[in-house]
Short mmCIF file of C-alpha atoms in Angstrom, two decimals:
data_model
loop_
_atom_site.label_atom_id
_atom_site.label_comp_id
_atom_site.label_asym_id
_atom_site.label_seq_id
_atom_site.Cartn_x
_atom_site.Cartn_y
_atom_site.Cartn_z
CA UNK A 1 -43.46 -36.62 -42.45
CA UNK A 2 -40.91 -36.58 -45.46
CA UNK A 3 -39.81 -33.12 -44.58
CA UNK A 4 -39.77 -33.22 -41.16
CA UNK A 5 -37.61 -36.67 -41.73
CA UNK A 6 -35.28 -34.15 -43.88
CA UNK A 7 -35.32 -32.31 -40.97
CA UNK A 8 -34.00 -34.75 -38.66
CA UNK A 9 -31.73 -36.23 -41.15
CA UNK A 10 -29.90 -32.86 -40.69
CA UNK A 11 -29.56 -32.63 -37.31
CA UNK A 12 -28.55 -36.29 -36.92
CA UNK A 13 -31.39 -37.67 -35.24
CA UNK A 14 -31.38 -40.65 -37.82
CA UNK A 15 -33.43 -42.96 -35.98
CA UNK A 16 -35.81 -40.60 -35.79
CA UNK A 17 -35.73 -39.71 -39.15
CA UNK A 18 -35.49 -43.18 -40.65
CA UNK A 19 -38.77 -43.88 -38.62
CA UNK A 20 -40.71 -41.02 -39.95
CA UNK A 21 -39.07 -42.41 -43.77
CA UNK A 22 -40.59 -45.87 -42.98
CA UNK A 23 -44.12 -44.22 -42.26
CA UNK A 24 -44.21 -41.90 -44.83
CA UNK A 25 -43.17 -44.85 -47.88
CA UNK A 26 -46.12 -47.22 -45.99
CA UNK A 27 -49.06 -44.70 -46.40
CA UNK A 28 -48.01 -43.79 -49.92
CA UNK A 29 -47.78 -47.12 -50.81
CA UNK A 30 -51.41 -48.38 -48.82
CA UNK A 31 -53.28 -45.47 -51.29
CA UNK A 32 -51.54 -47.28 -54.71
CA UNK A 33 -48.77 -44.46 -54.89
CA UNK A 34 -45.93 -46.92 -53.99
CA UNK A 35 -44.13 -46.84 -57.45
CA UNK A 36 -44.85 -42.67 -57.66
CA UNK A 37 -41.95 -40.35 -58.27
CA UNK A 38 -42.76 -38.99 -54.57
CA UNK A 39 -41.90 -42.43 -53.31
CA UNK A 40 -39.44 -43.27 -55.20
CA UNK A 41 -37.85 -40.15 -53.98
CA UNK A 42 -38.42 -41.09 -50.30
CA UNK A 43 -37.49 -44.85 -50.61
CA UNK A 44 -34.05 -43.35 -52.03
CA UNK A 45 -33.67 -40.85 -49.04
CA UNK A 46 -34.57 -44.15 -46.72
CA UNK A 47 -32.17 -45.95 -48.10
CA UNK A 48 -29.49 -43.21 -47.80
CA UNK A 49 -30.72 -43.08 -43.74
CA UNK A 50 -30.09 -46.79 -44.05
CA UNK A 51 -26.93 -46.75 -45.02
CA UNK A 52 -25.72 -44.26 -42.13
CA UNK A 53 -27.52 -46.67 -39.44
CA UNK A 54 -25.40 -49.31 -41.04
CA UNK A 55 -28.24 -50.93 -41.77
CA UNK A 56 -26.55 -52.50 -44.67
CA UNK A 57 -29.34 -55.30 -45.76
CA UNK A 58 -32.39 -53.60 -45.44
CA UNK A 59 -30.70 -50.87 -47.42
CA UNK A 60 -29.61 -53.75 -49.85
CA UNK A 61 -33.11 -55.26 -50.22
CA UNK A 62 -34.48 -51.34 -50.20
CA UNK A 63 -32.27 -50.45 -53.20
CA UNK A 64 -33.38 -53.71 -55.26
CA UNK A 65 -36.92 -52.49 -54.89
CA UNK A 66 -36.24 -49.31 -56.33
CA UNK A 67 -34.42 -50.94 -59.49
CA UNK A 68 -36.84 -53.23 -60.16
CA UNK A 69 -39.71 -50.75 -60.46
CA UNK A 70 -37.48 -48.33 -62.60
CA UNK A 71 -36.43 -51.42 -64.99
CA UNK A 72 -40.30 -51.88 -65.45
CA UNK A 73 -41.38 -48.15 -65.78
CA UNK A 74 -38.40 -46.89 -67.68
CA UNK A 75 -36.22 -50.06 -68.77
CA UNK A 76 -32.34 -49.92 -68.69
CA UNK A 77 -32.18 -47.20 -71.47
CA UNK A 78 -32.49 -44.63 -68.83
CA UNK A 79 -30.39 -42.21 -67.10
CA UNK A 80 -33.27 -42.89 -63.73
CA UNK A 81 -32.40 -46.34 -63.95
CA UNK A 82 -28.74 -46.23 -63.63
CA UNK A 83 -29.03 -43.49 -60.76
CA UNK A 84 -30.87 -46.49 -59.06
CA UNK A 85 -28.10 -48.70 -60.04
CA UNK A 86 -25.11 -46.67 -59.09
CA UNK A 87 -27.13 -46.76 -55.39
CA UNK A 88 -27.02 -49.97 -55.21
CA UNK A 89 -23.64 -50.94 -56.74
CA UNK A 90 -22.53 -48.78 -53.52
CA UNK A 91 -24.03 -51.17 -51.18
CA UNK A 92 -22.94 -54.39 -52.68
CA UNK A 93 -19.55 -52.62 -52.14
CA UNK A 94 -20.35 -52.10 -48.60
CA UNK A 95 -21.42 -55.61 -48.23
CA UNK A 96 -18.50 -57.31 -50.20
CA UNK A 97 -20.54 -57.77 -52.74
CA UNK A 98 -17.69 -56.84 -55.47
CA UNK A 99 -18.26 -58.47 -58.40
CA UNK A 100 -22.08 -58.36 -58.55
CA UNK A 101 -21.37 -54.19 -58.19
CA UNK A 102 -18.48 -54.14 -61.07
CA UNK A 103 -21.57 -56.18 -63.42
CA UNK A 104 -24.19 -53.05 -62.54
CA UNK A 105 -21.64 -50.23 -63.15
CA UNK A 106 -20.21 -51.74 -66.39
CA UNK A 107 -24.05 -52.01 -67.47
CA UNK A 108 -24.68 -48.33 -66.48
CA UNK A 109 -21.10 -47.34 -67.65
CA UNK A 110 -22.74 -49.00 -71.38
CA UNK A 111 -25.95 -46.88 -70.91
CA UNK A 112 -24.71 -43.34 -70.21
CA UNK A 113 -21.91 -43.86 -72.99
CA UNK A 114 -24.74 -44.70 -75.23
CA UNK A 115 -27.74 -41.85 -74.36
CA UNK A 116 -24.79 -38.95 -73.26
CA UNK A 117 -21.31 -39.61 -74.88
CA UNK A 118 -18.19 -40.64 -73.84
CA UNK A 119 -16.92 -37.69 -72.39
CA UNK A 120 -19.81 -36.64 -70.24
CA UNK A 121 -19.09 -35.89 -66.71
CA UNK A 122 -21.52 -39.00 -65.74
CA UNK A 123 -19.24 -41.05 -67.50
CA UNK A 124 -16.66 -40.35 -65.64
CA UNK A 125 -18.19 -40.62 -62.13
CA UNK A 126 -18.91 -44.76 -63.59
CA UNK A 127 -15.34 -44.86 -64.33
CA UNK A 128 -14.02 -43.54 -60.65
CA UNK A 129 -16.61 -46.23 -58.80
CA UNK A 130 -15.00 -48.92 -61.68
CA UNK A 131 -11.55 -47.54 -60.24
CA UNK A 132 -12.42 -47.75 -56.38
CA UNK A 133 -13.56 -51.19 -56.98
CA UNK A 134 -10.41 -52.16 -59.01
CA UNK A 135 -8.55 -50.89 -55.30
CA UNK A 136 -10.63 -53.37 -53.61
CA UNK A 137 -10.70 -56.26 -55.68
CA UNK A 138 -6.25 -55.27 -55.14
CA UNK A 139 -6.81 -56.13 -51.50
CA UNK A 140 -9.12 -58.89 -51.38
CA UNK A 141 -6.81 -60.82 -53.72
CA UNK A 142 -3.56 -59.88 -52.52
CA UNK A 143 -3.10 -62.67 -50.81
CA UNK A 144 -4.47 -64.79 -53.39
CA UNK A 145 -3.39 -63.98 -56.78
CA UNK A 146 -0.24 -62.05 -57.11
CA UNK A 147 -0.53 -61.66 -60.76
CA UNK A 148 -4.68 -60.97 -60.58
CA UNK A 149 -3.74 -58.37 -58.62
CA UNK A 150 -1.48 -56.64 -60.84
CA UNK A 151 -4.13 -56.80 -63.48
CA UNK A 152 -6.66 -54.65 -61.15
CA UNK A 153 -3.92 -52.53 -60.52
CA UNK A 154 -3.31 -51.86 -64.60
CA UNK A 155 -7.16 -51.64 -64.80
CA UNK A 156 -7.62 -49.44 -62.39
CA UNK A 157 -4.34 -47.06 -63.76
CA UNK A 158 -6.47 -46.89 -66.67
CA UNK A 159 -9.70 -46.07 -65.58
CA UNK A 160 -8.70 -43.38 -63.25
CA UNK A 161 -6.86 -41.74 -66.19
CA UNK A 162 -10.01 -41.78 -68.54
CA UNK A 163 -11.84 -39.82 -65.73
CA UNK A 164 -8.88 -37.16 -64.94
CA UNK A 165 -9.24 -36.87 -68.83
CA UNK A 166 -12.80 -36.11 -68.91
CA UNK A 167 -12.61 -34.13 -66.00
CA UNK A 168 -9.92 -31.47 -66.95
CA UNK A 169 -11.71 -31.17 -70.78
CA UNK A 170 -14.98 -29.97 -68.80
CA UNK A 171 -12.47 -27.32 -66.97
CA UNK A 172 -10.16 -26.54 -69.86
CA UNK A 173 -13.30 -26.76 -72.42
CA UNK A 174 -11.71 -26.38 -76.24
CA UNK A 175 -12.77 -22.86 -78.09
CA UNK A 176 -15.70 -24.98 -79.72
CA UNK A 177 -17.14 -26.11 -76.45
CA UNK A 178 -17.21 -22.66 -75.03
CA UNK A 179 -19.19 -20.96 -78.07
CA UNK A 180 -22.18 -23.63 -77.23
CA UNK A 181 -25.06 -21.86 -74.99
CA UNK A 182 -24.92 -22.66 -71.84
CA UNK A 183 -26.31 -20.33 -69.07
CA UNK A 184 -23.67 -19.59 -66.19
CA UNK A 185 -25.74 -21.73 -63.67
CA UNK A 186 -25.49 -24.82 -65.71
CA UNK A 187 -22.02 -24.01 -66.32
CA UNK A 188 -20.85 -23.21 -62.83
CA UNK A 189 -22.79 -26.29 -61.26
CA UNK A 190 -20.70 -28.61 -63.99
CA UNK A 191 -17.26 -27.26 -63.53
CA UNK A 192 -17.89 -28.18 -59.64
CA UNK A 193 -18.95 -31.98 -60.12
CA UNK A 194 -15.65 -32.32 -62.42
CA UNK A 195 -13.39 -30.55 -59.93
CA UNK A 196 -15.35 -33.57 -57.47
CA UNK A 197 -14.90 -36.03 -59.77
CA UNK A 198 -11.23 -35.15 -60.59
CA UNK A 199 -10.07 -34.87 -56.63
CA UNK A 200 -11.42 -38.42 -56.04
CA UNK A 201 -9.77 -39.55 -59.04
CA UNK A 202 -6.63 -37.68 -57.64
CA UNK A 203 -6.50 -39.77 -54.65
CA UNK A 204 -7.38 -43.01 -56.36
CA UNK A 205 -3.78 -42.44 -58.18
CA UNK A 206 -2.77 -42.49 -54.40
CA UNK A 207 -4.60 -45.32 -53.46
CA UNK A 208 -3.09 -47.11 -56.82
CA UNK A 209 0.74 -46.27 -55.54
CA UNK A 210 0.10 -47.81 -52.28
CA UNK A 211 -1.54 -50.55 -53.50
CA UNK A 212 1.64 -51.07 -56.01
CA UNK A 213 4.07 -51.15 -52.90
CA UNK A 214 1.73 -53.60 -51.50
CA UNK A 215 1.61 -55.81 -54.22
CA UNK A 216 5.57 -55.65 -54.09
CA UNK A 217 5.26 -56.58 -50.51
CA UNK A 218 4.02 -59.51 -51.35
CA UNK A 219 5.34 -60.65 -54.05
CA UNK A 220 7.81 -63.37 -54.08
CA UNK A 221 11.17 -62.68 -54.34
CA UNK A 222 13.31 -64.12 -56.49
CA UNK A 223 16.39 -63.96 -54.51
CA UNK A 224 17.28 -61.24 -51.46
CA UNK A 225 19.87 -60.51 -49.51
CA UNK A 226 21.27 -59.00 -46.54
CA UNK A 227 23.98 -55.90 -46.83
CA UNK A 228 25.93 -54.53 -43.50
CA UNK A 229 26.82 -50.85 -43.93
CA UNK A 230 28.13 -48.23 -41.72
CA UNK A 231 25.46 -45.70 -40.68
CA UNK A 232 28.28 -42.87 -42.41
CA UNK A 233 28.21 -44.42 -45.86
CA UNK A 234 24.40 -43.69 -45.95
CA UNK A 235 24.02 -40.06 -44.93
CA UNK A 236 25.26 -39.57 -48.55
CA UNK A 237 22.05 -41.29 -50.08
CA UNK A 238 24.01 -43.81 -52.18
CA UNK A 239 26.57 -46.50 -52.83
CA UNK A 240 28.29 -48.65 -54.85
CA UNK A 241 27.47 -52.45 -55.06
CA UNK A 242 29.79 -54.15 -57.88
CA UNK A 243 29.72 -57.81 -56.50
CA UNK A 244 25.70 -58.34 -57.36
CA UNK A 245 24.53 -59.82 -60.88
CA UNK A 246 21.22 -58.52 -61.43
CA UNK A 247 19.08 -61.03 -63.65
CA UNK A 248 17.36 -60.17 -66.56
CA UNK A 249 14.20 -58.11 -66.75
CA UNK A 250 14.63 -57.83 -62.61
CA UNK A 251 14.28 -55.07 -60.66
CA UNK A 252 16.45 -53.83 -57.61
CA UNK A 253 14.52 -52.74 -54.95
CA UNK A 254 16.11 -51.53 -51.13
CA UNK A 255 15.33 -50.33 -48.23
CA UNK A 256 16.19 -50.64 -44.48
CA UNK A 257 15.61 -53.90 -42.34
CA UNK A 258 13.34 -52.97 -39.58
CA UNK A 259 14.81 -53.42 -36.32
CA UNK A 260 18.31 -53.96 -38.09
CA UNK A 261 19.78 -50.50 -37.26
CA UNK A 262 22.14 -49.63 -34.43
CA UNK A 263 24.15 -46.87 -33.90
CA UNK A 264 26.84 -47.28 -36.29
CA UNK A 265 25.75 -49.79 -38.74
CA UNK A 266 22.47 -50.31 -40.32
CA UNK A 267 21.32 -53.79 -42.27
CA UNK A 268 19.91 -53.38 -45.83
CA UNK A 269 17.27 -55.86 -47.49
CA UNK A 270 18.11 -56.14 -51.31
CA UNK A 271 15.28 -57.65 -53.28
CA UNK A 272 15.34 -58.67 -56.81
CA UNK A 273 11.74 -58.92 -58.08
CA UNK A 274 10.40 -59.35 -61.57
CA UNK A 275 8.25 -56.22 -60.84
CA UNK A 276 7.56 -53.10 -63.05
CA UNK A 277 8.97 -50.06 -61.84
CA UNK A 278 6.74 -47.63 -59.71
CA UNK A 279 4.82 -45.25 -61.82
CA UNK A 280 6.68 -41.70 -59.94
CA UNK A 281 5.61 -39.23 -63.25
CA UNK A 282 1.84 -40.34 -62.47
CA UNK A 283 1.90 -39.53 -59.02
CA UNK A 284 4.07 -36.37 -59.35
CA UNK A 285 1.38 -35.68 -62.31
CA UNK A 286 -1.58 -36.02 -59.52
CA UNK A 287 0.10 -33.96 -56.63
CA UNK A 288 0.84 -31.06 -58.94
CA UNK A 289 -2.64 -31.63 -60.40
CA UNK A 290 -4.03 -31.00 -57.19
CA UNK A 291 -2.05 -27.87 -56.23
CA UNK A 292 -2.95 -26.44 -59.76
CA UNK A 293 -6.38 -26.45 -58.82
CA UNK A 294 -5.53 -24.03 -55.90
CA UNK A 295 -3.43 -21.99 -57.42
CA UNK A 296 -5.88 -21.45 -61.26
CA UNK A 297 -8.16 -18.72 -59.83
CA UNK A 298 -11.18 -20.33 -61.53
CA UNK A 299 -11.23 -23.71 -59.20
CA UNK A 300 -9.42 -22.00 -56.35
CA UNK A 301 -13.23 -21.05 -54.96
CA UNK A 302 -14.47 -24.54 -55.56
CA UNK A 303 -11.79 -25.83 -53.69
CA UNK A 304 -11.56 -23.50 -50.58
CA UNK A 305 -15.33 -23.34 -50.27
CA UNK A 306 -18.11 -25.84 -52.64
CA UNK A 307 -15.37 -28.60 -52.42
CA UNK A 308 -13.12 -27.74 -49.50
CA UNK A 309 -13.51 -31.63 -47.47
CA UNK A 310 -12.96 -33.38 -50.49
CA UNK A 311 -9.89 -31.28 -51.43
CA UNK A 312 -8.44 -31.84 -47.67
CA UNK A 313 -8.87 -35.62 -47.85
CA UNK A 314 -7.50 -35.91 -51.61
CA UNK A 315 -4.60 -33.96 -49.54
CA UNK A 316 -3.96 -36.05 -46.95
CA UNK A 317 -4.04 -39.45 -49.15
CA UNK A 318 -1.47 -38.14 -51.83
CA UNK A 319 1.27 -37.01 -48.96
CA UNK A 320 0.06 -40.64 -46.97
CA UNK A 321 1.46 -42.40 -50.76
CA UNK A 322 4.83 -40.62 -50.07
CA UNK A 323 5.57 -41.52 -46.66
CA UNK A 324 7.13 -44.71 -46.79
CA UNK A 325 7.67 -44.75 -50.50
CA UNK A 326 11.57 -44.83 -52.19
CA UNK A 327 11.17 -41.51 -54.41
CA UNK A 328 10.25 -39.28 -51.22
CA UNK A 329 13.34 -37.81 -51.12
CA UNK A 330 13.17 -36.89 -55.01
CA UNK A 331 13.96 -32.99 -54.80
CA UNK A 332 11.66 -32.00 -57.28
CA UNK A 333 8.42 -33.98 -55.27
CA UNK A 334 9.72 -31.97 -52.00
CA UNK A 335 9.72 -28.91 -53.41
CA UNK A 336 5.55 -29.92 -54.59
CA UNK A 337 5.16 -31.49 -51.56
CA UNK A 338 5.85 -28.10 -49.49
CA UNK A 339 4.00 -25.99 -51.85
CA UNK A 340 0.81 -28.17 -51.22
CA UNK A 341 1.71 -27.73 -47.15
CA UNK A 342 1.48 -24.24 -47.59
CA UNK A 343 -1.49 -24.35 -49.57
CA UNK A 344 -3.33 -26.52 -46.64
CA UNK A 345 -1.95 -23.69 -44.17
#
């Protein structure tokens, strides 16, 4: 039943599959084999079925199950345990459930650091779901807390960077690291869950960019105002403004008034905001990041074939971050930005 649910699975027919799942989990667990490894394996796969049904509680109350019986067969101290808790972190995510899934990763994020080390690559796959969540908790406060929000932003900044860090020292190992034995399989099958974990970090920085402009959005500004300009003066890209007093630790921020321009004069909103600047060197860092790992010929097969989806999206989300932000026009990020075009050709 478990296979043929496999089966299934692969040819879509989840309902079908899910079915078969359910059946399979209630005869294992009617002959006293319901906290087995066998079905504990299956009640994962159900849950995974679950989740693609949208079946979001059942999956929720699924997942529990499956912690609770690895916290009293192997305690917290395991590596099984915190598989089973990474699971489940990613439905409370689903469900809104955003704090109660930041309190299981930092408690699995405490156990791998503890029975790996801090530079393992399962470390770092803790740190990008603690960075996706920081992107969440961004938009569910915006809103809110202008200020709260800037502190998941400068969270997340950070935690993104600790896993591009562990990511590029498993692909750029030092001269130590590469004299331990390792056999090629091992080796091969690591180097291709960093290159994963470093393109989802990759777009994260995106993410983190357009969450900065939104936090700008809607931040309060101290003072703005409206400047009339002939559509001529701005086909050279700048001007002269000698009349406005900029306060103190303030930043100047413009851009075009939607709906404001006509044919020969266009209306610009200047905003004063006690904002930091945007971060350009960390997302120039990321793009070129990601076309490196096309053009070094020992991730450009991971990328074009193991990885190829994830590289596309990571794609698509860094250019996305450029479109309607103020550096776009930088020459040095359009020259990057139509190498990485011509890579996607």
């Amino acid at each position: 039943m478990y296979l043929l649910a496999r089966v299934l699975s692969q040819q879509r027919k989840r309902k079908d599959a899910e079915a078969l799942l359910r059946e399979s989990i209630r005869i294992l667990e009617e002959a006293g084999l319901g906290e087995s490894p066998a079905c504990l394996q299956r009640m994962m796969f159900h849950s995974m079925e679950l989740m693609n049904l949208k079946q979001l509680d059942e999956a929720e109350n699924l997942r529990r199950k499956i912690l609770h019986i690895m916290e009293l067969s192997k305690g917290w101290d395991s590596l099984g345990t915190t598989a089973a808790a990474v699971q489940l972190s990613v439905t409370l995510v689903a469900l809104g459930k955003l704090r109660e899934s930041e309190e299981l990763l930092q408690r699995c994020l405490a156990v791998r650091k503890k029975i790996l080390s801090e530079d393992h690559i399962q470390v770092a796959s803790i740190l990008v779901h603690l960075a996706r969540l920081s992107l969440l908790r961004i938009i569910s406060d915006i809103k809110v807390n202008n200020d709260l929000c800037r502190s998941h932003l400068v969270r997340g900044k950070r935690l993104v960077n600790d896993a591009i860090r562990i990511a590029e020292k498993i692909l750029n190992p030092s001269r130590e690291d590469q004299k331990k034995p390792k056999n090629a399989f091992g080796i091969e099958l690591e180097r291709i869950a960093a290159t994963g974990i470093l393109l989802e970090a990759l777009e994260i920085v995106g993410h983190l960019d357009s969450g900065r402009m939104a936090i700008q959005a809607w931040a309060p500004a101290n003072s703005v105002l409206l400047l009339r300009l002939p559509r001529e003066h701005m086909k050279h890209g700048y001007f002269k403004i000698d009349v406005v007093r900029i306060p103190d630790k303030c930043w100047l921020f413009i851009w075009p008034a939607k709906y404001r321009i006509s044919l020969r004069y266009t209306t610009l909103r200047i905003h004063f905001n006690k904002f930091e600047k945007f971060d350009y060197e960390h997302f120039e860092q990321a793009l070129r990041r990601w076309v490196s790992l096309y053009n070094e010929p020992r991730t450009r097969n991971i990328v074009s074939n193991a990885l190829r989806p994830l590289y596309m999206k990571c794609w698509r989300t860094l250019v996305g971050a450029t479109r309607h932000a103020p550096f776009m026009d930088a020459p040095h990020l359009q020259d990057l930005l139509a190498e990485s075009q011509q890579i996607m050709k």
